[in-house]
Amino acid sequence: MSYLNVTEIESALVNLQAAYPQTSELVTLPHLSHEGRQTHVLRIGAQGSGDTDGVLLLGGVHAREWVPPDALVSLAADLLEAHQLGTGLVYGGQSFTADDVRQIVERVNLFVYPCVNPDGRSYSQTTSPMWRKNRRPPSGGAACVGVDINRNFDFLWDHTVHFAADSHVQTSSDPCDPQVYRGPSSASEPETQNVVWLADTYPRIRWHVDVHSAVPDILYSWGSDENQSAHPDQNFLNPAFDGVRGRPHDAAYGEYIEPDDLDRVRTLADRMHDAIRAVRGDSYGVEQAYSLYPTSGASDDYAASRSRARPDVAEIDAFTIECGHSFQPTWAEAENVIREVSAGLVALGVAAASTIGSDEPPVPSANSIALVRQMPGWASIPVAAADG
Ligand SMILES: [Zn+2]
């Protein structure tokens, strides 16, 4: 066993859809990467794409973080197979019943997008293991390649305007910054545009999880400044606070979050945390994203900000899971982390399904305690041969 390359990831999605046509749909993203690669989302759900609420799961935004794409492919296979067999799932010490699986597949749409940045993953797996960005060619007189997709989203993107000069916000306008170059403009990158397209095209997406590695940690919004619920005017849309955002422990600015929104995202983060910890006892922790460091242009904040900036779109609860303890662990350890990510995301799916009302709840399964797929792996996943 080893990590999937980008060809194997895309072929796994194509072949899973072919194997489970009643409960999945292949969605082709409209924007090719700079190197011409096409990516797919596997939508898992027995209902139509617009018929119920959705969960968007992203992996591979950062090239060197090799586990998350494999975890999302494995999770997709687990859910589709368990649903078809009418069984549950077990990940180490965390188990889910057949009814849990059915609630997810039949009540929710899971949009699984395992490889957001295929050029970067390919470059990391073949040439430069610690590469993080995409592979945007040099432009504008700069000699350097790549944009950090997770600094390219339209959320307080221009840090030189929106953040305090001494905030230490982790982003850069220097194309040669090897880690956090934000790009020439917000949403300039095809990878970013694909994620935005998903949110625009599937307006019933209400949950967003961007799976990264490795801290480990479960992060909820916001990433721009400390959360506060007392001053609604202190928010990312208000230019009166440009130049003061991002400083720790000051009274000048905190990012506003409604109290019940904060309660809800913390409850969901705790659910994911508890399921992850049950797998093998590893405690990831739950934190506001800002507690890691201040950021701008991150996918989770962009997702959470959409409804605040545009009241006509659905509110999205957004998270980042920083899984495991290293970017490219041994495959044996990667399997453990895949179990953890899978457990956390299934727990979120169960919680999401429980919030969606239904006149006809699914009939409890006769064998709802049966459990399968003790091991993640590709044995039952139709992956095409690697192209190196
Ligand atoms: Zn990352």
XYZ file of C-alpha atoms and ligand atoms in Angstrom:
389
model
C 0.000 0.000 0.000
C 1.112 3.480 -0.672
C -0.247 6.915 -1.308
C -2.421 7.464 -4.351
C -1.131 9.663 -7.146
C -3.415 12.155 -8.857
C -4.305 9.786 -11.710
C -5.290 7.097 -9.227
C -7.399 9.526 -7.203
C -9.377 10.697 -10.219
C -9.803 7.147 -11.520
C -11.027 6.005 -8.114
C -13.769 8.648 -8.230
C -14.780 7.684 -11.768
C -14.882 3.994 -10.920
C -16.667 4.421 -7.602
C -19.411 6.305 -9.404
C -19.678 3.501 -11.960
C -19.888 0.930 -9.171
C -22.542 2.797 -7.179
C -24.679 4.639 -9.744
C -27.743 4.845 -7.487
C -25.979 6.653 -4.682
C -23.298 8.740 -6.367
C -22.709 11.241 -9.119
C -19.476 12.357 -10.748
C -19.130 16.129 -10.978
C -16.456 17.510 -13.308
C -14.952 20.763 -12.097
C -14.985 23.479 -14.774
C -11.493 24.924 -14.320
C -8.395 23.015 -15.432
C -5.257 23.432 -13.351
C -2.344 25.450 -14.719
C -0.821 22.203 -16.031
C -4.115 21.190 -17.639
C -5.382 18.659 -15.105
C -9.094 18.034 -14.667
C -10.499 17.159 -11.259
C -13.719 15.627 -10.022
C -16.037 15.658 -7.074
C -17.862 12.508 -6.098
C -21.292 13.465 -4.792
C -22.558 10.764 -2.468
C -26.284 10.878 -1.910
C -29.389 8.942 -2.853
C -31.315 12.145 -3.451
C -30.808 14.663 -6.258
C -28.027 17.226 -6.020
C -30.450 20.021 -5.152
C -32.908 18.047 -3.079
C -31.223 18.181 0.293
C -28.469 19.923 2.210
C -24.842 19.249 1.453
C -21.460 18.786 3.098
C -18.378 19.804 1.105
C -15.184 17.906 1.950
C -11.894 19.231 0.537
C -8.506 17.517 0.486
C -5.161 18.139 -1.140
C -5.282 21.935 -1.082
C -1.688 21.821 0.176
C 0.450 19.619 -2.015
C 2.753 18.075 0.582
C -0.076 16.986 2.875
C -0.412 13.523 1.400
C -2.905 11.867 3.756
C -6.112 13.919 3.296
C -6.797 12.981 -0.366
C -6.360 9.299 0.404
C -8.573 9.678 3.470
C -11.394 11.202 1.429
C -11.233 8.519 -1.279
C -11.251 5.840 1.404
C -14.184 7.470 3.188
C -16.184 7.651 -0.044
C -15.587 3.958 -0.693
C -16.479 3.060 2.892
C -19.801 4.894 2.827
C -20.885 3.626 -0.591
C -19.963 0.023 0.165
C -21.440 -0.020 3.663
C -24.646 1.540 2.394
C -25.019 -1.010 -0.373
C -24.341 -3.907 2.003
C -26.570 -2.473 4.727
C -23.790 -2.519 7.286
C -22.064 -0.068 9.585
C -18.491 1.134 9.805
C -15.790 0.705 12.405
C -12.621 2.730 12.769
C -10.540 1.477 15.659
C -12.591 2.151 18.782
C -15.210 4.225 16.973
C -18.121 2.500 15.287
C -21.134 3.667 13.361
C -24.301 1.680 12.762
C -25.848 0.777 9.445
C -28.526 3.319 10.252
C -25.860 6.029 10.680
C -24.548 5.203 7.214
C -28.048 5.230 5.779
C -28.872 8.555 7.372
C -25.837 10.104 5.673
C -26.283 8.558 2.226
C -30.050 8.992 2.083
C -30.520 12.333 3.808
C -27.423 14.355 2.964
C -25.337 15.138 -0.102
C -21.645 14.616 0.566
C -19.512 16.433 -1.992
C -16.146 14.680 -1.789
C -13.374 16.684 -3.495
C -10.194 14.824 -2.569
C -7.604 16.491 -4.803
C -8.151 20.226 -5.114
C -4.518 20.899 -6.144
C -3.469 18.082 -8.499
C -0.452 19.883 -10.004
C 0.957 20.499 -6.546
C 0.428 16.913 -5.400
C 2.078 15.568 -8.523
C 5.059 17.882 -8.042
C 5.337 16.952 -4.363
C 5.144 13.233 -5.099
C 7.637 13.273 -7.978
C 10.023 16.194 -7.537
C 9.916 18.272 -4.378
C 8.263 16.529 -1.407
C 7.796 19.662 0.727
C 6.048 21.677 -2.017
C 2.889 23.339 -0.656
C 1.487 25.693 -3.318
C -0.081 25.113 -6.716
C 2.035 25.364 -9.887
C 1.074 28.778 -11.246
C 3.807 29.728 -13.736
C 5.980 32.770 -13.058
C 4.360 36.012 -14.146
C 4.655 39.769 -13.840
C 8.447 39.736 -13.827
C 8.694 37.401 -10.841
C 10.722 34.254 -11.291
C 8.837 32.075 -8.841
C 6.182 29.403 -9.205
C 3.027 28.780 -7.248
C 0.246 30.279 -5.139
C -0.939 29.113 -1.725
C -4.545 28.245 -2.565
C -5.469 28.537 1.093
C -4.539 32.240 1.025
C -6.201 32.973 -2.310
C -9.883 33.011 -1.326
C -11.929 36.190 -1.175
C -11.904 36.735 2.570
C -9.897 39.763 3.744
C -7.587 38.715 0.917
C -5.601 41.970 0.729
C -3.908 41.757 4.108
C -1.932 44.935 3.519
C -5.236 46.841 3.651
C -7.301 44.824 6.112
C -4.804 43.735 8.779
C -2.597 45.624 11.192
C 1.003 45.905 10.054
C 2.122 44.186 13.290
C -0.522 41.434 13.226
C 1.827 38.720 11.888
C -0.942 37.514 9.592
C 0.368 34.446 7.781
C 0.124 35.436 4.135
C 2.399 37.161 1.632
C 2.261 39.328 -1.484
C 5.719 38.070 -2.527
C 5.460 35.523 -5.386
C 8.719 34.003 -4.168
C 7.378 33.245 -0.711
C 7.643 29.443 -0.788
C 4.730 28.891 1.593
C 1.999 31.515 1.696
C 2.038 33.628 -1.501
C -1.568 34.796 -1.806
C -1.645 35.159 -5.609
C -2.007 38.228 -7.840
C -5.672 38.781 -6.933
C -8.336 37.083 -4.860
C -9.629 33.842 -6.408
C -7.072 34.190 -9.215
C -6.337 30.463 -9.216
C -8.304 27.758 -11.036
C -8.196 25.578 -7.914
C -9.780 28.352 -5.851
C -12.330 29.008 -8.583
C -13.372 25.366 -8.556
C -14.177 25.499 -4.843
C -16.104 28.754 -5.303
C -17.955 27.163 -8.226
C -19.087 24.298 -6.010
C -20.524 26.655 -3.408
C -22.229 28.713 -6.126
C -23.542 25.709 -8.057
C -24.781 23.780 -5.031
C -26.340 26.466 -2.836
C -27.615 23.901 -0.356
C -24.070 23.180 0.839
C -24.261 24.042 4.533
C -21.100 22.438 5.897
C -17.518 22.803 4.685
C -14.525 20.837 5.933
C -11.059 21.458 4.497
C -8.852 18.536 5.536
C -5.185 19.412 6.027
C -2.246 18.066 8.015
C -0.631 18.096 10.449
C -0.930 19.740 13.884
C -3.250 17.910 14.868
C -6.232 20.158 15.497
C -9.871 20.827 14.626
C -10.380 24.481 13.750
C -13.564 26.523 13.463
C -14.053 30.090 12.223
C -12.736 32.711 12.355
C -9.098 32.806 11.354
C -8.764 36.577 11.109
C -8.955 37.697 14.740
C -10.279 36.567 18.095
C -13.985 35.774 18.044
C -16.327 38.083 19.913
C -20.117 38.261 20.109
C -20.595 41.721 21.635
C -19.841 44.102 18.759
C -21.566 43.236 15.484
C -19.956 46.218 13.789
C -16.528 44.605 14.197
C -16.708 42.311 11.182
C -14.729 41.558 8.052
C -17.041 43.663 5.882
C -16.489 46.889 7.796
C -13.723 49.084 6.321
C -13.671 51.162 9.504
C -11.514 48.399 10.999
C -9.036 48.115 8.140
C -5.506 48.271 9.440
C -6.346 47.066 12.952
C -7.307 43.420 12.426
C -5.297 40.450 13.566
C -3.491 41.735 16.666
C -3.750 39.319 19.579
C -5.256 40.308 22.912
C -6.337 43.817 21.939
C -9.707 45.493 22.338
C -9.597 47.324 18.996
C -11.058 44.486 16.966
C -12.479 40.996 17.261
C -14.249 39.104 14.481
C -17.977 39.049 15.214
C -19.724 35.717 15.439
C -23.365 35.272 16.427
C -23.637 33.411 19.764
C -25.766 30.576 18.413
C -23.487 30.167 15.405
C -20.551 29.830 17.773
C -22.425 27.286 19.881
C -23.316 25.265 16.822
C -19.839 25.127 15.274
C -18.241 24.267 18.603
C -20.743 21.472 19.163
C -20.032 20.039 15.718
C -16.275 20.372 16.212
C -16.600 18.531 19.526
C -18.545 15.734 17.821
C -15.747 15.295 15.285
C -13.143 15.460 18.033
C -14.806 12.799 20.163
C -15.124 10.405 17.230
C -11.488 10.959 16.242
C -10.273 10.388 19.784
C -12.245 7.147 20.049
C -10.277 5.642 17.144
C -6.999 5.223 19.060
C -6.991 7.772 21.849
C -5.264 10.614 19.998
C -6.709 13.933 21.182
C -6.634 16.490 18.379
C -8.077 19.415 20.319
C -10.669 21.949 19.181
C -9.714 25.585 18.662
C -10.755 28.733 16.915
C -8.689 28.939 13.708
C -7.145 32.226 14.851
C -5.507 30.483 17.803
C -3.131 28.768 15.390
C -2.150 32.070 13.745
C -4.046 34.855 11.949
C -4.792 34.150 8.296
C -6.536 35.757 5.359
C -7.921 34.173 2.227
C -8.437 30.701 3.744
C -11.110 28.387 2.375
C -12.887 27.856 5.697
C -13.281 31.576 6.405
C -14.392 32.180 2.834
C -17.083 29.513 3.162
C -18.279 30.883 6.496
C -18.215 34.456 5.197
C -20.388 33.887 2.127
C -23.739 34.288 3.859
C -22.535 37.277 5.862
C -21.453 39.042 2.687
C -24.463 37.892 0.647
C -27.643 37.308 2.664
C -29.216 35.435 -0.273
C -26.910 32.419 0.113
C -27.039 29.627 2.672
C -25.146 29.844 5.911
C -22.176 27.464 5.942
C -20.536 26.052 9.064
C -16.871 25.756 8.161
C -14.008 23.780 9.648
C -10.438 22.792 8.996
C -9.211 19.437 10.263
C -5.435 19.332 10.671
C -4.935 15.582 10.821
C -2.109 13.463 12.122
C 1.380 14.434 13.181
C 3.374 14.687 9.951
C 2.866 15.533 6.288
C 3.932 12.164 4.879
C 3.853 9.501 7.563
C 4.626 5.864 6.857
C 1.717 4.133 5.198
C 0.975 2.211 8.393
C 0.583 5.480 10.280
C -1.303 7.024 7.347
C -3.885 4.250 7.749
C -4.374 5.260 11.366
C -4.856 8.886 10.365
C -7.249 7.857 7.596
C -9.312 6.059 10.236
C -9.325 9.199 12.385
C -10.353 11.521 9.553
C -13.022 9.064 8.445
C -14.439 8.764 11.964
C -14.573 12.531 12.397
C -16.258 13.117 9.056
C -18.794 10.323 9.488
C -19.671 11.842 12.869
C -20.188 15.193 11.167
C -22.325 13.529 8.502
C -24.518 11.904 11.140
C -24.904 15.243 12.899
C -25.715 16.976 9.615
C -28.300 14.347 8.713
C -29.970 14.742 12.083
C -30.566 18.447 11.443
C -32.365 17.812 8.161
C -36.039 17.335 8.711
C -37.842 14.506 7.004
C -41.473 13.432 6.932
C -40.418 9.863 6.400
C -37.391 8.931 8.454
C -35.479 5.923 7.138
C -36.733 2.594 8.442
C -34.278 1.154 10.992
C -32.160 -1.565 9.480
C -32.593 -5.154 10.615
C -28.844 -5.658 10.992
C -27.924 -2.211 12.174
C -25.057 -3.417 14.315
C -23.245 -5.265 11.546
C -19.857 -3.757 10.879
C -17.556 -3.973 7.899
C -14.422 -2.386 6.469
C -12.220 -2.685 9.507
C -9.274 -1.527 7.393
C -8.947 1.375 5.054
C -7.342 0.314 1.815
C -7.813 0.077 -1.857
C -8.586 -3.619 -2.190
C -12.268 -3.006 -2.822
C -11.795 0.323 -4.560
C -11.445 0.153 -8.318
C -8.328 2.262 -8.810
C -6.773 2.388 -12.263
C -3.115 1.536 -12.685
C -0.661 4.224 -11.668
C 1.041 6.249 -14.366
C 3.990 7.003 -12.113
Zn -2.416 22.680 4.870
